[in-house]
Coordinates of C-alpha atoms in Angstrom, one line a residue:
Chain A
M1 CA 35.3 -48.3 -160.6
S2 CA 33.8 -47.0 -163.8
R3 CA 36.0 -45.3 -166.3
V4 CA 36.4 -41.6 -167.2
G5 CA 36.7 -40.8 -170.9
I6 CA 37.8 -37.8 -172.9
I7 CA 35.2 -36.9 -175.4
G8 CA 36.5 -33.6 -176.8
V9 CA 39.9 -31.8 -177.2
G10 CA 40.8 -28.4 -178.5
Q11 CA 43.4 -25.7 -178.5
S12 CA 44.1 -22.3 -179.9
T13 CA 47.1 -21.7 -182.1
F14 CA 50.0 -20.8 -179.8
V15 CA 51.3 -17.3 -180.7
R16 CA 53.3 -14.3 -179.7
S17 CA 51.2 -11.2 -178.9
Y18 CA 47.6 -12.6 -179.1
P19 CA 45.4 -9.8 -180.3
G20 CA 42.6 -10.3 -177.7
S21 CA 41.7 -10.7 -174.1
I22 CA 41.9 -13.8 -171.9
R23 CA 38.2 -14.6 -172.3
E24 CA 38.5 -14.4 -176.1
L25 CA 41.6 -16.6 -176.1
A26 CA 39.9 -19.1 -173.8
F27 CA 36.9 -19.1 -176.3
E28 CA 39.2 -20.4 -179.1
A29 CA 40.1 -23.6 -177.3
Y30 CA 36.5 -24.0 -176.0
S31 CA 35.0 -23.7 -179.4
D32 CA 37.6 -26.1 -180.9
A33 CA 36.8 -28.7 -178.3
M34 CA 33.0 -28.3 -178.6
R35 CA 33.2 -28.8 -182.3
D36 CA 35.4 -31.8 -181.8
A37 CA 33.0 -33.3 -179.3
Q38 CA 29.9 -32.2 -181.2
I39 CA 28.0 -31.4 -178.1
T40 CA 26.2 -28.3 -176.7
N41 CA 26.6 -26.5 -173.4
D42 CA 23.6 -28.2 -171.7
L43 CA 25.6 -31.4 -171.5
I44 CA 28.4 -29.9 -169.4
D45 CA 28.0 -29.9 -165.6
A46 CA 31.0 -27.9 -164.5
T47 CA 34.1 -26.1 -165.6
V48 CA 37.6 -26.2 -164.3
I49 CA 39.6 -23.1 -165.3
C50 CA 43.4 -23.2 -165.2
S51 CA 46.1 -20.6 -165.4
S52 CA 48.9 -19.1 -163.4
P53 CA 48.2 -15.7 -161.9
E54 CA 50.0 -12.3 -162.4
Y55 CA 50.5 -12.4 -166.2
D56 CA 47.3 -10.4 -166.6
K57 CA 45.3 -8.2 -164.2
Q58 CA 42.2 -10.3 -164.0
R59 CA 41.7 -11.8 -160.5
S60 CA 39.6 -15.0 -160.2
P61 CA 39.4 -15.6 -164.0
A62 CA 37.2 -18.7 -163.6
G63 CA 34.0 -16.7 -163.4
V64 CA 34.9 -14.4 -166.2
V65 CA 35.7 -17.3 -168.6
A66 CA 32.7 -19.4 -167.6
E67 CA 30.4 -16.5 -168.3
Y68 CA 32.0 -15.8 -171.7
I69 CA 31.6 -19.4 -172.9
G70 CA 28.0 -19.5 -171.7
L71 CA 28.5 -22.0 -168.9
N72 CA 26.5 -20.2 -166.2
P73 CA 25.0 -21.3 -163.8
Q74 CA 27.1 -24.4 -163.7
P75 CA 29.8 -24.4 -161.0
T76 CA 33.3 -23.3 -162.0
F77 CA 36.7 -23.9 -160.2
Y78 CA 40.0 -22.2 -160.5
V79 CA 43.1 -24.4 -160.4
E80 CA 46.7 -23.3 -160.3
T81 CA 49.9 -25.3 -160.1
L82 CA 52.1 -23.0 -162.3
C83 CA 53.1 -24.7 -165.6
S84 CA 51.1 -27.9 -164.7
S85 CA 47.8 -26.1 -163.9
S86 CA 45.7 -27.7 -166.6
S87 CA 46.9 -31.3 -165.9
T88 CA 46.0 -30.7 -162.3
G89 CA 42.7 -29.4 -163.6
L90 CA 42.3 -32.7 -165.4
K91 CA 42.9 -34.6 -162.2
L92 CA 40.2 -32.4 -160.5
A93 CA 37.8 -33.1 -163.4
Y94 CA 38.5 -36.8 -163.2
S95 CA 37.7 -36.8 -159.4
L96 CA 34.5 -34.8 -159.9
V97 CA 33.3 -37.4 -162.5
E98 CA 34.6 -40.5 -160.8
S99 CA 32.9 -39.4 -157.5
G100 CA 29.6 -39.2 -159.3
L101 CA 29.2 -35.5 -158.4
H102 CA 29.2 -34.5 -162.1
S103 CA 28.9 -36.5 -165.3
C104 CA 30.6 -34.2 -167.7
V105 CA 33.3 -31.6 -166.9
M106 CA 35.3 -29.2 -169.1
V107 CA 38.9 -28.3 -168.3
L108 CA 40.0 -25.0 -169.9
G109 CA 43.5 -23.7 -169.5
F110 CA 44.9 -20.4 -170.8
Q111 CA 47.7 -17.9 -170.5
I112 CA 48.6 -14.6 -172.1
M113 CA 52.3 -14.1 -171.4
S114 CA 53.6 -11.8 -174.2
Q115 CA 52.1 -8.6 -172.7
L116 CA 55.1 -8.7 -170.4
T117 CA 58.7 -8.3 -171.4
S118 CA 60.9 -11.4 -171.2
A119 CA 62.7 -10.0 -168.1
E120 CA 59.3 -9.1 -166.4
S121 CA 58.1 -12.6 -167.2
Q122 CA 61.2 -14.1 -165.7
E123 CA 60.6 -12.1 -162.5
R124 CA 57.0 -13.4 -162.3
M125 CA 58.3 -17.0 -162.9
G126 CA 61.1 -16.6 -160.4
R127 CA 58.4 -15.7 -157.8
G128 CA 56.9 -19.2 -158.5
A129 CA 59.9 -20.4 -156.5
D130 CA 60.8 -19.4 -152.9
I131 CA 60.4 -15.6 -152.7
Q132 CA 62.0 -15.3 -149.2
W133 CA 65.1 -17.4 -149.6
E134 CA 65.8 -17.7 -153.4
S135 CA 64.3 -14.9 -155.4
P136 CA 66.5 -12.2 -153.7
F137 CA 69.5 -13.9 -155.3
G138 CA 68.1 -13.2 -158.8
T139 CA 66.7 -16.6 -159.8
M140 CA 64.8 -17.4 -162.9
M141 CA 63.5 -20.5 -164.6
P142 CA 66.4 -21.1 -167.0
A143 CA 68.8 -20.8 -164.1
Y144 CA 67.0 -23.4 -162.1
Y145 CA 67.0 -25.9 -164.9
A146 CA 70.6 -24.9 -165.7
L147 CA 71.5 -26.2 -162.1
H148 CA 70.0 -29.5 -163.2
A149 CA 71.8 -29.5 -166.5
Q150 CA 75.1 -28.8 -164.7
A151 CA 74.5 -31.7 -162.3
H152 CA 73.4 -34.1 -165.1
M153 CA 76.6 -33.2 -167.1
A154 CA 78.8 -33.8 -164.0
K155 CA 77.2 -37.1 -163.1
Y156 CA 76.7 -38.7 -166.5
G157 CA 79.0 -36.8 -168.9
T158 CA 76.1 -35.3 -170.8
K159 CA 77.2 -32.7 -173.4
P160 CA 75.7 -29.4 -174.5
E161 CA 75.4 -31.0 -178.0
D162 CA 73.2 -33.8 -176.6
L163 CA 70.8 -31.1 -175.3
A164 CA 70.9 -29.4 -178.7
L165 CA 69.8 -32.6 -180.4
V166 CA 66.6 -32.4 -178.3
R167 CA 65.9 -29.0 -179.8
V168 CA 66.6 -30.2 -183.3
K169 CA 64.0 -33.0 -182.8
S170 CA 61.4 -30.6 -181.4
S171 CA 61.8 -28.2 -184.3
T172 CA 61.4 -31.1 -186.8
Y173 CA 57.8 -31.5 -185.5
G174 CA 57.2 -27.8 -184.7
V175 CA 57.5 -27.2 -188.5
M176 CA 54.7 -29.7 -189.1
N177 CA 52.4 -28.4 -186.3
E178 CA 50.1 -25.6 -187.6
K179 CA 49.3 -24.6 -184.0
A180 CA 53.0 -24.2 -182.9
V181 CA 54.5 -20.8 -182.2
F182 CA 58.0 -21.7 -183.4
R183 CA 57.8 -23.3 -186.9
K184 CA 61.4 -22.9 -188.1
E185 CA 63.8 -25.8 -188.7
V186 CA 66.8 -25.9 -186.2
N187 CA 70.1 -27.5 -186.9
L188 CA 73.2 -28.1 -184.7
D189 CA 75.2 -25.3 -186.6
M190 CA 72.7 -22.8 -185.2
F191 CA 74.1 -23.5 -181.7
N192 CA 77.4 -22.0 -182.8
E193 CA 75.9 -18.6 -183.4
V194 CA 76.5 -16.6 -180.2
D195 CA 74.0 -14.0 -181.3
G196 CA 71.4 -16.7 -181.8
F197 CA 70.7 -20.1 -180.4
G198 CA 74.3 -20.5 -179.1
G199 CA 74.0 -17.3 -176.9
P200 CA 74.6 -18.0 -173.2
V201 CA 71.6 -17.7 -170.9
S202 CA 72.5 -19.5 -167.7
S203 CA 75.4 -21.9 -168.0
P204 CA 75.3 -24.5 -169.4
L205 CA 72.0 -23.7 -171.0
R206 CA 71.9 -21.6 -174.2
V207 CA 69.2 -19.7 -176.0
G208 CA 68.3 -22.7 -178.1
D209 CA 67.8 -24.8 -175.0
C210 CA 64.9 -22.7 -173.8
C211 CA 61.2 -22.8 -174.9
A212 CA 59.4 -19.8 -176.2
N213 CA 56.8 -18.0 -174.0
A214 CA 53.5 -17.9 -175.9
D215 CA 49.9 -17.0 -175.6
G216 CA 47.5 -19.9 -175.9
S217 CA 44.6 -21.9 -174.6
S218 CA 43.6 -25.6 -174.4
C219 CA 40.4 -27.4 -173.6
I220 CA 39.6 -31.0 -172.6
I221 CA 36.1 -32.4 -172.1
V222 CA 35.7 -35.5 -169.9
A223 CA 32.6 -37.6 -169.2
N224 CA 31.7 -40.7 -167.2
E225 CA 31.8 -44.0 -169.0
Q226 CA 28.1 -44.2 -169.9
K227 CA 28.0 -40.7 -171.4
A228 CA 31.4 -41.0 -173.1
K229 CA 30.2 -44.2 -174.9
A230 CA 26.9 -42.6 -175.8
I231 CA 28.3 -39.4 -177.2
C232 CA 31.8 -40.2 -178.6
K233 CA 32.8 -42.6 -181.3
K234 CA 36.4 -42.8 -180.1
P235 CA 36.6 -42.1 -176.4
V236 CA 40.1 -42.1 -174.9
W237 CA 40.1 -43.4 -171.4
I238 CA 42.1 -42.1 -168.5
L239 CA 43.9 -45.2 -167.2
G240 CA 46.2 -43.8 -164.6
I241 CA 46.8 -40.5 -162.8
G242 CA 49.8 -39.6 -160.6
A243 CA 50.6 -36.4 -158.9
A244 CA 53.4 -35.3 -156.5
S245 CA 55.0 -32.2 -154.9
A246 CA 58.5 -31.4 -153.7
A247 CA 60.5 -28.8 -151.7
V248 CA 60.3 -25.4 -153.3
N249 CA 63.8 -24.3 -152.3
M250 CA 66.7 -26.0 -154.1
A251 CA 68.3 -26.5 -150.7
G252 CA 65.5 -29.0 -150.0
R253 CA 66.2 -31.2 -153.0
D254 CA 68.0 -34.6 -152.7
Q255 CA 69.3 -34.6 -156.3
F256 CA 69.7 -32.3 -159.3
S257 CA 70.1 -34.9 -162.1
G258 CA 66.3 -35.6 -162.2
L259 CA 63.0 -34.4 -160.8
A260 CA 61.6 -36.4 -157.9
V261 CA 58.0 -35.3 -158.7
G262 CA 58.3 -36.8 -162.2
I263 CA 59.5 -40.1 -160.7
E264 CA 56.9 -40.3 -158.0
A265 CA 53.9 -39.1 -160.2
G266 CA 55.1 -41.7 -162.9
R267 CA 55.2 -44.5 -160.3
Q268 CA 51.6 -43.7 -159.2
A269 CA 50.3 -43.5 -162.7
Y270 CA 51.9 -46.7 -163.9
A271 CA 50.6 -48.6 -160.8
M272 CA 47.1 -47.3 -161.3
A273 CA 47.1 -48.1 -165.0
G274 CA 48.7 -51.5 -164.3
I275 CA 51.4 -51.0 -167.0
S276 CA 55.1 -50.4 -167.1
P277 CA 57.1 -47.8 -169.1
K278 CA 57.7 -50.3 -172.0
H279 CA 54.0 -50.3 -172.7
V280 CA 53.9 -46.6 -173.6
D281 CA 53.6 -46.0 -177.3
V282 CA 53.7 -42.2 -177.4
A283 CA 54.5 -39.6 -174.8
E284 CA 54.3 -35.9 -174.2
V285 CA 56.8 -34.7 -171.6
H286 CA 57.5 -31.3 -170.1
D287 CA 60.4 -30.0 -172.2
C288 CA 60.4 -26.3 -171.0
F289 CA 64.2 -26.7 -171.5
T290 CA 66.1 -29.4 -173.4
I291 CA 67.5 -30.8 -170.2
A292 CA 63.9 -31.2 -168.9
E293 CA 63.1 -33.7 -171.7
V294 CA 66.3 -35.6 -171.1
M295 CA 65.5 -35.9 -167.4
A296 CA 61.8 -36.8 -168.1
T297 CA 62.7 -39.7 -170.3
E298 CA 64.9 -41.1 -167.5
N299 CA 62.5 -40.3 -164.7
L300 CA 59.6 -42.0 -166.5
G301 CA 61.7 -45.1 -167.1
F302 CA 61.9 -44.9 -170.9
T303 CA 65.6 -45.4 -170.3
K304 CA 67.9 -45.8 -167.3
P305 CA 69.1 -42.9 -165.2
G306 CA 71.8 -41.2 -167.4
G307 CA 70.5 -42.9 -170.5
G308 CA 68.6 -39.8 -171.8
P309 CA 71.5 -38.5 -174.0
E310 CA 71.9 -41.9 -175.7
L311 CA 68.1 -42.0 -176.4
I312 CA 68.2 -38.8 -178.3
R313 CA 71.5 -39.6 -180.1
A314 CA 69.9 -42.8 -181.3
K315 CA 66.8 -40.9 -182.4
E316 CA 64.7 -43.3 -180.3
T317 CA 62.4 -40.4 -179.3
Y318 CA 61.6 -39.5 -182.9
K319 CA 58.2 -40.5 -184.4
E320 CA 59.7 -43.7 -185.8
G321 CA 61.7 -44.6 -182.7
S322 CA 61.0 -47.0 -179.9
I323 CA 59.4 -44.3 -177.7
P324 CA 58.2 -41.2 -179.6
V325 CA 58.4 -38.1 -177.3
N326 CA 57.0 -34.7 -178.1
V327 CA 56.3 -35.3 -181.7
D328 CA 54.0 -32.2 -181.7
G329 CA 57.0 -29.9 -181.2
G330 CA 56.8 -30.0 -177.4
L331 CA 57.0 -26.9 -175.3
L332 CA 60.3 -26.0 -177.0
S333 CA 58.7 -25.4 -180.4
K334 CA 54.9 -25.6 -180.0
G335 CA 55.3 -23.0 -177.2
H336 CA 54.6 -22.9 -173.5
P337 CA 51.6 -20.7 -172.5
I338 CA 51.9 -22.1 -169.0
G339 CA 48.2 -22.5 -167.9
A340 CA 47.3 -24.1 -171.3
T341 CA 50.3 -26.5 -171.7
G342 CA 49.1 -29.6 -169.9
G343 CA 45.8 -29.5 -171.8
S344 CA 47.6 -29.1 -175.1
Q345 CA 49.8 -32.2 -174.3
V346 CA 46.6 -34.2 -173.5
R347 CA 45.1 -33.0 -176.8
T348 CA 48.1 -34.3 -178.7
I349 CA 47.9 -37.7 -177.0
V350 CA 44.2 -38.0 -177.5
M351 CA 44.6 -37.3 -181.2
Q352 CA 47.4 -39.8 -181.5
L353 CA 45.3 -42.5 -179.8
R354 CA 42.3 -41.8 -182.1
G355 CA 44.6 -42.0 -185.1
E356 CA 43.9 -38.4 -186.1
A357 CA 47.3 -36.8 -185.6
G358 CA 48.0 -36.3 -189.3
D359 CA 51.6 -35.8 -190.3
I360 CA 52.9 -36.5 -186.8
Q361 CA 50.8 -39.7 -186.3
V362 CA 52.8 -42.5 -184.6
K363 CA 52.0 -45.9 -185.9
D364 CA 49.0 -47.5 -184.2
P365 CA 49.5 -46.4 -180.6
T366 CA 47.3 -47.9 -177.8
I367 CA 48.9 -46.3 -174.7
G368 CA 49.9 -42.6 -174.4
L369 CA 51.4 -40.7 -171.5
V370 CA 51.5 -37.0 -170.5
H371 CA 54.1 -35.7 -168.1
N372 CA 53.5 -32.1 -167.0
I373 CA 55.7 -30.3 -164.4
G374 CA 54.9 -27.1 -162.4
G375 CA 57.6 -24.8 -161.3
V376 CA 61.1 -26.4 -161.1
G377 CA 59.8 -29.8 -160.2
L378 CA 57.6 -28.3 -157.5
Y379 CA 54.5 -30.0 -158.8
G380 CA 54.4 -33.0 -161.2
N381 CA 51.5 -34.8 -162.9
V382 CA 51.7 -37.9 -165.0
T383 CA 48.6 -39.2 -166.7
I384 CA 48.2 -42.3 -168.8
F385 CA 45.6 -42.7 -171.5
G386 CA 44.3 -45.7 -173.5
R387 CA 41.8 -46.4 -176.3
E388 CA 39.3 -49.2 -176.6
Chain B
M1 CA 50.4 6.2 -128.1
A2 CA 52.9 5.6 -130.9
K3 CA 51.9 3.1 -133.5
K4 CA 53.7 -0.2 -133.1
E5 CA 56.4 -0.4 -135.8
I6 CA 56.2 -3.4 -138.1
D7 CA 59.5 -5.4 -138.2
R8 CA 60.5 -5.4 -141.8
R9 CA 64.1 -6.4 -141.4
F10 CA 63.9 -8.9 -144.2
D11 CA 63.5 -6.1 -146.7
K12 CA 67.3 -5.8 -146.4
F13 CA 68.0 -9.3 -147.9
G14 CA 69.4 -9.7 -151.4
T15 CA 69.6 -7.4 -154.4
V16 CA 65.8 -7.3 -154.5
S17 CA 63.8 -8.5 -151.5
F18 CA 60.2 -9.5 -152.2
M19 CA 59.0 -9.6 -148.6
G20 CA 59.9 -7.9 -145.3
V21 CA 58.1 -9.7 -142.5
S22 CA 59.1 -13.2 -141.2
K23 CA 59.5 -14.8 -137.8
T24 CA 63.0 -15.5 -139.0
N25 CA 64.0 -11.8 -139.2
D26 CA 66.8 -12.3 -136.8
F27 CA 68.7 -13.9 -139.7
I28 CA 69.3 -10.4 -141.0
D29 CA 70.8 -9.2 -137.7
Y30 CA 73.2 -12.2 -137.7
L31 CA 74.1 -11.5 -141.4
E32 CA 75.0 -7.9 -140.3
Q33 CA 77.3 -9.5 -137.6
G34 CA 78.9 -11.6 -140.4
K35 CA 77.2 -14.8 -139.5
V36 CA 75.1 -17.1 -141.7
M37 CA 72.7 -18.9 -139.5
G38 CA 70.2 -21.8 -139.7
T39 CA 67.6 -22.9 -137.1
R40 CA 67.4 -26.2 -135.2
C41 CA 64.3 -27.6 -133.5
K42 CA 64.8 -27.7 -129.8
A43 CA 62.4 -30.6 -129.5
C44 CA 63.7 -33.0 -132.1
G45 CA 67.0 -31.6 -133.1
E46 CA 66.2 -31.3 -136.9
S47 CA 68.4 -28.7 -138.6
F48 CA 66.8 -26.3 -141.1
F49 CA 68.4 -24.2 -143.8
P50 CA 66.9 -21.9 -144.9
P51 CA 65.9 -21.3 -141.3
R52 CA 62.3 -22.0 -140.2
A53 CA 60.4 -20.7 -137.3
D54 CA 58.4 -23.9 -137.0
C55 CA 59.1 -27.7 -137.0
F56 CA 56.5 -29.9 -138.8
R57 CA 58.0 -33.1 -137.2
S58 CA 57.6 -32.1 -133.5
L59 CA 54.9 -29.4 -134.1
S60 CA 57.2 -27.1 -132.0
S61 CA 57.9 -23.5 -132.6
E62 CA 60.8 -23.6 -130.2
V63 CA 63.9 -23.3 -132.5
E64 CA 67.5 -22.1 -131.8
W65 CA 69.9 -20.6 -134.2
F66 CA 73.1 -22.3 -135.3
E67 CA 75.9 -20.9 -137.4
V68 CA 76.7 -22.5 -140.8
T69 CA 80.4 -23.1 -140.5
G70 CA 83.1 -25.3 -142.1
T71 CA 83.0 -26.5 -145.6
G72 CA 80.4 -28.1 -147.8
T73 CA 80.3 -29.9 -151.2
L74 CA 79.4 -28.0 -154.3
L75 CA 76.4 -29.9 -155.8
T76 CA 75.7 -27.7 -158.8
F77 CA 76.0 -24.1 -160.0
S78 CA 75.0 -21.9 -163.0
T79 CA 76.2 -18.5 -164.2
L80 CA 73.5 -16.2 -165.4
R81 CA 74.1 -13.9 -168.4
Y82 CA 70.6 -12.7 -168.4
G83 CA 68.5 -11.9 -165.3
P84 CA 65.1 -10.9 -164.1
V85 CA 63.9 -7.3 -163.7
G86 CA 65.9 -5.6 -160.9
F87 CA 69.1 -7.8 -161.2
E88 CA 70.5 -6.3 -164.4
G89 CA 73.2 -4.5 -162.5
D90 CA 74.5 -7.7 -161.0
L91 CA 75.1 -9.6 -164.3
P92 CA 76.8 -11.9 -164.8
Y93 CA 76.4 -13.7 -161.5
T94 CA 76.6 -17.3 -160.3
I95 CA 74.1 -19.3 -158.1
A96 CA 74.9 -22.6 -156.4
V97 CA 73.8 -25.3 -154.0
V98 CA 76.2 -26.5 -151.4
D99 CA 75.7 -29.7 -149.3
Y100 CA 76.7 -29.5 -145.6
G101 CA 75.5 -33.0 -144.8
D102 CA 72.6 -32.3 -142.3
Y103 CA 71.3 -29.5 -144.6
K104 CA 72.0 -27.8 -147.9
V105 CA 72.5 -24.1 -148.7
F106 CA 71.3 -22.3 -151.8
G107 CA 73.0 -18.9 -152.6
R108 CA 75.3 -16.8 -154.8
V109 CA 78.9 -17.5 -155.5
D110 CA 81.4 -14.7 -154.6
A111 CA 81.7 -12.3 -157.6
E112 CA 85.5 -12.3 -156.9
I113 CA 85.7 -15.6 -158.6
E114 CA 86.4 -14.4 -162.1
S115 CA 85.6 -17.4 -164.3
P116 CA 83.2 -19.5 -162.4
D117 CA 82.4 -21.8 -165.3
T118 CA 86.0 -22.9 -165.5
E119 CA 87.1 -22.5 -161.9
L120 CA 84.2 -24.3 -160.2
K121 CA 83.7 -28.0 -160.4
V122 CA 80.8 -30.0 -159.0
G123 CA 82.1 -31.9 -155.9
M124 CA 84.6 -29.2 -154.8
A125 CA 84.7 -27.9 -151.2
M126 CA 83.1 -24.5 -150.6
K127 CA 82.5 -22.2 -147.6
V128 CA 79.8 -19.6 -147.0
K129 CA 80.4 -15.9 -146.0
A130 CA 78.1 -13.1 -145.1
G131 CA 78.5 -9.9 -147.3
K132 CA 76.9 -7.1 -149.2
T133 CA 75.4 -6.8 -152.6
K134 CA 76.4 -4.1 -155.1
N135 CA 73.4 -2.0 -153.9
G136 CA 74.3 -2.3 -150.3
Q137 CA 71.8 -5.0 -149.2
H138 CA 72.8 -8.0 -147.0
I139 CA 73.5 -11.3 -148.6
Y140 CA 75.7 -14.4 -148.2
F141 CA 77.9 -16.0 -150.9
F142 CA 80.1 -19.0 -151.4
Q143 CA 83.8 -19.0 -151.7
K144 CA 86.3 -21.8 -152.6
A145 CA 87.3 -23.5 -149.3

């Protein structure tokens, strides 16, 4: 099997109230990735466009975006798995290249969320769950993750302060990331402010435990081994890809202290790459809520089940720690424009492996991992990357 | 000839229902009679909650209704202080998952429980009861057993 390499990465700045349309937003990540790859459109055989529907009026956005970035008449595909859309898009691009059907494919994710109010947005997201049997009870994303936080606390004695430490870490790096939506420092005292970060959302989660909705786009360009080596000075190789699904209704879940899709996708990706968790030098995990990062570090085997709180208390997930996690600010501080999130995580890992991550550069990493979850553990993608 | 009326009984489920038509619409009639019901595959005996019209194990669409009775174990819960559009009038409210062994049930906790965050504990026994929402829709909720 020949390898598939990443030859270009890009993203827009993640913002509130993007002053443009989805095609204009998509263009920002596209142009960033094209400048990074130093290639022209004639090299690209196909596009995979990723977002989650109903945040804007446009139906079938793939054609609209492909036309705007000048990629007609190449084929274009629309991929949707809620918040993991663009890592699912990467899996499709990998398959298209590995099958030999195409030699170079672009994955472009986008989302404009801030045209809706927060409550409207929660209603849309709630309908990413079971609309017949759950949504009529008034569910929303923070509440679903709160169910997991409650179970984790009951099983392992995890404290709200442990979760707050995750937010403190993410803000440390959000401050350094020019493309992040939330660039303020956060400290534990802020979780005592009931009008601020300490405000209750869905027990036991508080305002500070939740990521910010944002508008943003991301772009990843992949190529077959021959092209990647010819075009790119520092190709980053896809070593392992895992993907899984789980019951949409909470009544169909076996446990609430972790996400089965994260465990299963991780198992597949490690097996394909032929590595174990201890080989990972830097990771981007899906921290839409603080508890999600804690569960991810456990589900990916960076620590034992229930070991997540100790990992953050010991600062092992900081840049200098044994397993740096979300040192670009994560979803919590960088922002979470759902269709763009996976691609943005991949961009961070690619820059880390190239040694081009600037202030957030981890020391000499050779293996990086991206963990991207769609819905409340409805979909899970884990992708492992390596350099030469 | 009169137009055949579409069976939209599921419109009556929950504070805001997002769909009206399902082969499991009898669930609503049972709720009106005070019963919370799941389905069981007649071919293989698999129990489903929420109820399903079809069984992917036996490929059968022959299912029978059974009543969710007795007590289950509280697996997890959360009290919402903020809600999606359409649920503002219900706030605060608590959602939970209760394990009945062969199946689990997701739903609301009875609003009569005044301080759910202190009164509820993961692992405690709960029972389910049919009832009405504030806006007169049909629903079921959990009570302490």
